[in-house]
Each structure stands twice: as structure tokens, then as C-alpha cells.
PDB file of C-alpha atoms in Angstrom:
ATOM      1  CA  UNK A  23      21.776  -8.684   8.502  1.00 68.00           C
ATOM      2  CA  UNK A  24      19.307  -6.899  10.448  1.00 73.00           C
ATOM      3  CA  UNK A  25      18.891  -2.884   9.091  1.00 77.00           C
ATOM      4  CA  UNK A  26      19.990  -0.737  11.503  1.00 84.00           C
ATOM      5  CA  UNK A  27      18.500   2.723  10.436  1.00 97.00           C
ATOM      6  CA  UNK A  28      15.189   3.485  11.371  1.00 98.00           C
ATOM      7  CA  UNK A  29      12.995   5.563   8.624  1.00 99.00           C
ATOM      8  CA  UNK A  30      14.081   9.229   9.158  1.00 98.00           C
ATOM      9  CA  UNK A  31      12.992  11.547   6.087  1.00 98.00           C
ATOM     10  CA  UNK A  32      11.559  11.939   3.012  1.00 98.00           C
ATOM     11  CA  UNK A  33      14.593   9.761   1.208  1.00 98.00           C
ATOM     12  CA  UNK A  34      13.684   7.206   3.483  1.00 98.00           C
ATOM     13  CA  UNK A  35      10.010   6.904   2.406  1.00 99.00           C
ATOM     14  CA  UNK A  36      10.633   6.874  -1.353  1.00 99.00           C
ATOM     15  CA  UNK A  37      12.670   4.079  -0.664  1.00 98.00           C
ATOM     16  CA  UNK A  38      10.608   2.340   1.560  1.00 98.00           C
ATOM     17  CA  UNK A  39       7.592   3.396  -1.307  1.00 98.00           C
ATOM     18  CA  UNK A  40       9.943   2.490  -4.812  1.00 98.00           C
ATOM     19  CA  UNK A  41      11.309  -0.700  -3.247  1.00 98.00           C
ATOM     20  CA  UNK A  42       7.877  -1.835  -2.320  1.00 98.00           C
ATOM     21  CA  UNK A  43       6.040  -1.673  -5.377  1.00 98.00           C
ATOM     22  CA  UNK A  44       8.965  -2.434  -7.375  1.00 98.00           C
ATOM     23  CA  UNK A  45       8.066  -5.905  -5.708  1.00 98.00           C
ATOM     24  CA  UNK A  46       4.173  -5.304  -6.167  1.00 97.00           C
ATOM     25  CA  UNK A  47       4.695  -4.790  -9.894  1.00 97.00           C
ATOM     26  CA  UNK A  48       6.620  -8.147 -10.505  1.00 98.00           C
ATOM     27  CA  UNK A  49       4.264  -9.816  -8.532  1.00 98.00           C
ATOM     28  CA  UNK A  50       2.129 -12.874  -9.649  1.00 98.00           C
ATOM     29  CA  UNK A  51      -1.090 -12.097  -7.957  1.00 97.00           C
ATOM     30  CA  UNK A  52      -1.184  -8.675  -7.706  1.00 96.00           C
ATOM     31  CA  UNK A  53       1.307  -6.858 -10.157  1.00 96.00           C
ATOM     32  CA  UNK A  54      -1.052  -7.292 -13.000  1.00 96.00           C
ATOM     33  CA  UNK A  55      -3.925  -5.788 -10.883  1.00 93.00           C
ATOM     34  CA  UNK A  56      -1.763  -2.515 -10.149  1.00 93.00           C
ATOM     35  CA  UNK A  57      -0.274  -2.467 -13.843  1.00 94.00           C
ATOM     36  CA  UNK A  58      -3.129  -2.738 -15.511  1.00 93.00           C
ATOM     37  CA  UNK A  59      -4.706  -0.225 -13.313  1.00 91.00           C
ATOM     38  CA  UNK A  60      -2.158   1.993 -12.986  1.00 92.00           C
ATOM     39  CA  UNK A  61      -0.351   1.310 -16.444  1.00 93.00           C
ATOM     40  CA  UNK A  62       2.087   4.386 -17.443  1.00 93.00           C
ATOM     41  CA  UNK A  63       1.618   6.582 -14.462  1.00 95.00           C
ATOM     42  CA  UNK A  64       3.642   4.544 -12.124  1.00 96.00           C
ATOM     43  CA  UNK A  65       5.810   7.808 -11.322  1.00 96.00           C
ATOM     44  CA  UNK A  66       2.462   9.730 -10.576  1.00 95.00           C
ATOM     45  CA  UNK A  67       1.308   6.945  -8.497  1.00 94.00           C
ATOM     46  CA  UNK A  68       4.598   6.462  -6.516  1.00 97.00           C
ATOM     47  CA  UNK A  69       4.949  10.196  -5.895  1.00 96.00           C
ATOM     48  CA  UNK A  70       0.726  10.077  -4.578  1.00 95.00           C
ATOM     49  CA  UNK A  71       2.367   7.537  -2.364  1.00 96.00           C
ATOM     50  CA  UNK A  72       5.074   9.316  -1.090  1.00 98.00           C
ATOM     51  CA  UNK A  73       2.929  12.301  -0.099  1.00 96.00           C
ATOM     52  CA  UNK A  74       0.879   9.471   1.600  1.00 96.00           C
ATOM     53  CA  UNK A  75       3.389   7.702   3.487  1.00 97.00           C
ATOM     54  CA  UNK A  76       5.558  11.354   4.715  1.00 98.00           C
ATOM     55  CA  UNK A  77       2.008  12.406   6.320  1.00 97.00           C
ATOM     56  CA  UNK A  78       1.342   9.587   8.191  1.00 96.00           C
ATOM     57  CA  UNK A  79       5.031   8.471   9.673  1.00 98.00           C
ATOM     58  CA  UNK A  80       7.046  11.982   9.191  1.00 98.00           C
ATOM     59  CA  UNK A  81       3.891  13.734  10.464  1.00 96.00           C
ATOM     60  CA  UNK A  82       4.740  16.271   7.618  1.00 95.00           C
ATOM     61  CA  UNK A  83       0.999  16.663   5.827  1.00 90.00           C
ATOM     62  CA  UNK A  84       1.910  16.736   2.298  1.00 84.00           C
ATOM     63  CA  UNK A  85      -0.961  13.943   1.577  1.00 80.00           C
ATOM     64  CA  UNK A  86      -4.613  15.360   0.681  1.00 80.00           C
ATOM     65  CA  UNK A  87      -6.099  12.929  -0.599  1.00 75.00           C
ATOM     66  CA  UNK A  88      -8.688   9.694  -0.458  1.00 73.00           C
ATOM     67  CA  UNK A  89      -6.775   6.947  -0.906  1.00 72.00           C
ATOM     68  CA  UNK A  90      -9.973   4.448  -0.939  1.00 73.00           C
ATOM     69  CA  UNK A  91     -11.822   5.088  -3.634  1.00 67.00           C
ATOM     70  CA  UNK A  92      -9.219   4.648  -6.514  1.00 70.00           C
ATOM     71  CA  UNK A  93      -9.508   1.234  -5.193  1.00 67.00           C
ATOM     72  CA  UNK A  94     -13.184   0.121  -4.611  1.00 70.00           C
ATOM     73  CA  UNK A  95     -13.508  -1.370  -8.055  1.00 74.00           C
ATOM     74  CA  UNK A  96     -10.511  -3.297  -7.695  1.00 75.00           C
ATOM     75  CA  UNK A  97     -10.385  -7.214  -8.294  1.00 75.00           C
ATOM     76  CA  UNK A  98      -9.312  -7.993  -4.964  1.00 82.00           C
ATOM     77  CA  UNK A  99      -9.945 -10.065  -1.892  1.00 84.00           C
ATOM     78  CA  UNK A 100      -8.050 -11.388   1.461  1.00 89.00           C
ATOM     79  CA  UNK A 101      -5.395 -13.059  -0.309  1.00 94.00           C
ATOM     80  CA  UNK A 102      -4.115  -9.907  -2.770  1.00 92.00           C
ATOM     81  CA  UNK A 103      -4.298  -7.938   0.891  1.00 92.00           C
ATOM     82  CA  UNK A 104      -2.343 -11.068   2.349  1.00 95.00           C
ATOM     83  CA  UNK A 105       0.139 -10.829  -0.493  1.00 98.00           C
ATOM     84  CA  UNK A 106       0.289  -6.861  -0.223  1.00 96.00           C
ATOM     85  CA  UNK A 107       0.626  -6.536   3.431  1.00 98.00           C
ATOM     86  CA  UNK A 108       3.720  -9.748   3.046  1.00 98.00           C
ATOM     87  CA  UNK A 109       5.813  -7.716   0.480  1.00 99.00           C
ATOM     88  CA  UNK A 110       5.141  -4.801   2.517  1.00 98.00           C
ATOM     89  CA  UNK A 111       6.157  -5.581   5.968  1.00 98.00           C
ATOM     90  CA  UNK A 112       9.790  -8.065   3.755  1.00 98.00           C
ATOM     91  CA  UNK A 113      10.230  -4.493   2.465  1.00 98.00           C
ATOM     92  CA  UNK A 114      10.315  -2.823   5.676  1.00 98.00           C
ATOM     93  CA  UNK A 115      12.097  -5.102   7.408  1.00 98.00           C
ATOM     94  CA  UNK A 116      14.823  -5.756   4.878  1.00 97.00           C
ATOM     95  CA  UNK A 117      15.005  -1.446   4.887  1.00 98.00           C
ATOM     96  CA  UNK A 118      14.994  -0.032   8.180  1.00 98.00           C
ATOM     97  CA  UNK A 119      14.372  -1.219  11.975  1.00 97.00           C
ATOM     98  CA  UNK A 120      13.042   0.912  14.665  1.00 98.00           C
ATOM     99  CA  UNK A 121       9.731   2.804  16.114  1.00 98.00           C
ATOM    100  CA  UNK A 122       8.905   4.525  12.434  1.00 99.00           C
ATOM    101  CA  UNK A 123       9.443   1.410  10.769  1.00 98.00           C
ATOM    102  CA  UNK A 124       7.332  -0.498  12.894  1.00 98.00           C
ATOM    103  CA  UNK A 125       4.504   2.137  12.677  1.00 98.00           C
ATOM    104  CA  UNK A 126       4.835   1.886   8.826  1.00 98.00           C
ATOM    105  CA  UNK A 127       4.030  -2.160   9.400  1.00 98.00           C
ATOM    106  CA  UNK A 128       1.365  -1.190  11.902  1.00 98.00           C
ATOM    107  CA  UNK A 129      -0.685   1.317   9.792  1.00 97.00           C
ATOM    108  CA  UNK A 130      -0.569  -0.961   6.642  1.00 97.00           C
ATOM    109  CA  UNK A 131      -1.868  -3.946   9.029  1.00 96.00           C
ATOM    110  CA  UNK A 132      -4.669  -0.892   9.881  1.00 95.00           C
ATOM    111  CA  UNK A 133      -5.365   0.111   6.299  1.00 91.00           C
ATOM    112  CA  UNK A 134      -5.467  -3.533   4.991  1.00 91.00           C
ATOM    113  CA  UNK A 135      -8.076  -4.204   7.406  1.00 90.00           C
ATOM    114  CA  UNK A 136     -10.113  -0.728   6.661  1.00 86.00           C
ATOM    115  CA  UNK A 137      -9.864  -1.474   2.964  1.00 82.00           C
ATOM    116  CA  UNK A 138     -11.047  -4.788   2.942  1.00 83.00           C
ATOM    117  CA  UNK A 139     -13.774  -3.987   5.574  1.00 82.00           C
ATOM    118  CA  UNK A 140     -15.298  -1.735   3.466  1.00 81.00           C
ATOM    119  CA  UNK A 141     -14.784  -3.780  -0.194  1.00 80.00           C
ATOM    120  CA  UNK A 142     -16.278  -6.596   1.602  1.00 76.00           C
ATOM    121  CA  UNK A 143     -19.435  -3.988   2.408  1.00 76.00           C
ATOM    122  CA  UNK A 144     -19.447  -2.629  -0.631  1.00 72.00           C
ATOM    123  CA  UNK A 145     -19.527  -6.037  -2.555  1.00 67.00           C
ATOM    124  CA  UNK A 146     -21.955  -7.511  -1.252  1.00 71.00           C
ATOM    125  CA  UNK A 147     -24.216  -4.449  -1.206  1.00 64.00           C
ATOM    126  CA  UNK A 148     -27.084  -4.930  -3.298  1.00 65.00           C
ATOM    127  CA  UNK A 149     -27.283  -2.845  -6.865  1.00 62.00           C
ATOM    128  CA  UNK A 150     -23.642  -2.153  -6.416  1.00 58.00           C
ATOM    129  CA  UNK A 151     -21.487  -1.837  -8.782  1.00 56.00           C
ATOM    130  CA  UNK A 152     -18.706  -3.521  -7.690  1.00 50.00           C
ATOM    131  CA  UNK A 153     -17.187  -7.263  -8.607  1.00 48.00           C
ATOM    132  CA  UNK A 154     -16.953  -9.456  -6.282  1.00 45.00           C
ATOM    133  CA  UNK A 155     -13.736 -11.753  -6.357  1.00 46.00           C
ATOM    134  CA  UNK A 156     -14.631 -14.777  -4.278  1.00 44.00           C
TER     135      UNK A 156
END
């Protein structure tokens, strides 16, 4: 059955956030990534990513933050984005429907990209201090 609310408030985005990495952290390929990284301060995390999410599609700026570099010395490559941005856009779909929702898909698509353009820089990079994963 096809949702038929579209993301609205703050409610909305912590359970579009909690249902999502609720996925992410039983995950084969990436959960252990984000667990080990993130170990006890999932509710820290998940509120970071609440703030996050509220900015960007409720246009309420309660975010402040740089959400790249917490994750430039991350283990990861095409296929952990592939995997992130696949339980990501299940999640939204089996949540909400609409123009918001839709925009939440569209700007992880966006960050995905951004994130992996500039891991793939920074890899490669010589001297850097960052490990590659191919």
C-alpha cells in the first residue's frame, strides 16, 4: 500500500531518520561501519540527524553543522553509498509520498554524490591520510 502522507513536521523526520538507520544498523555492509563508528551515541547521532534533515526539508534551521568531515576517514566506497542511498529512498517510500518526500530522496541522491566526490579526491590525494577501500 502506497503511503499517503507526505513528510509534514518534526515527528515526521525522526521517523523518516529512526526508521532509516534502524535499517543501516542491521545492515551487512554498512551497519558495522556506522556501529563501530558511532558505537553508544546512536541517540546523539540520530538527534545530529534530525536537526539535519528539519533544516533542509522543513526549512526550519536547527542544523549547524559539517556533516562531511565526521565521515572522510570512513571505510567506504560506491557500493556502501549504493547500499545507503537503497535503504534510504525503501525507507521513504514505505513512509510517506509526496513533494517533501521526494526532496528527501533527491537531496540524499545530491549528498551521496558530494560525499563520494570528495572521498574519492581525498583518497587518492597524495600524503593523505585517508584509506582507500577499492
Amino acid at each position: 500500500m502506497t503511503p499517503v502522507k507526505d513528510i509534514e513536521n518534526i515527528n515526521d523526520i525522526k521517523r523518516m531518520v529512526n526508521t532509516f538507520y534502524g535499517k543501516v544498523r542491521k545492515d551487512n555492509l554498512i551497519g558495522p561501519i556506522f556501529n563501530d563508528k558511532i558505537q553508544n551515541h546512536w541517540d546523539e547521532h540520530l538527534s545530529k540527524l534530525h536537526s539535519f534533515w528539519q533544516s533542509i526539508l522543513l526549512k526550519e534551521q536547527t542544523y549547524f553543522g559539517y556533516p562531511f568531515p565526521p565521515h572522510a576517514q570512513l571505510p567506504i566506497n560506491k557500493t556502501h553509498f549504493d547500499r545507503w542511498l537503497s535503504l534510504f529512498t525503501e525507507t521513504v517510500d514505505d513512509l510517506f509520498s509526496g513533494p517533501v518526500a521526494d526532496e528527501a530522496k533527491n537531496r540524499a541522491y545530491s549528498i551521496a554524490d558530494i560525499f563520494q566526490g570528495k572521498l574519492d579526491y581525498l583518497q587518492k590525494k597524495p600524503g593523505n591520510k585517508f584509506r582507500s577501500t577499492e
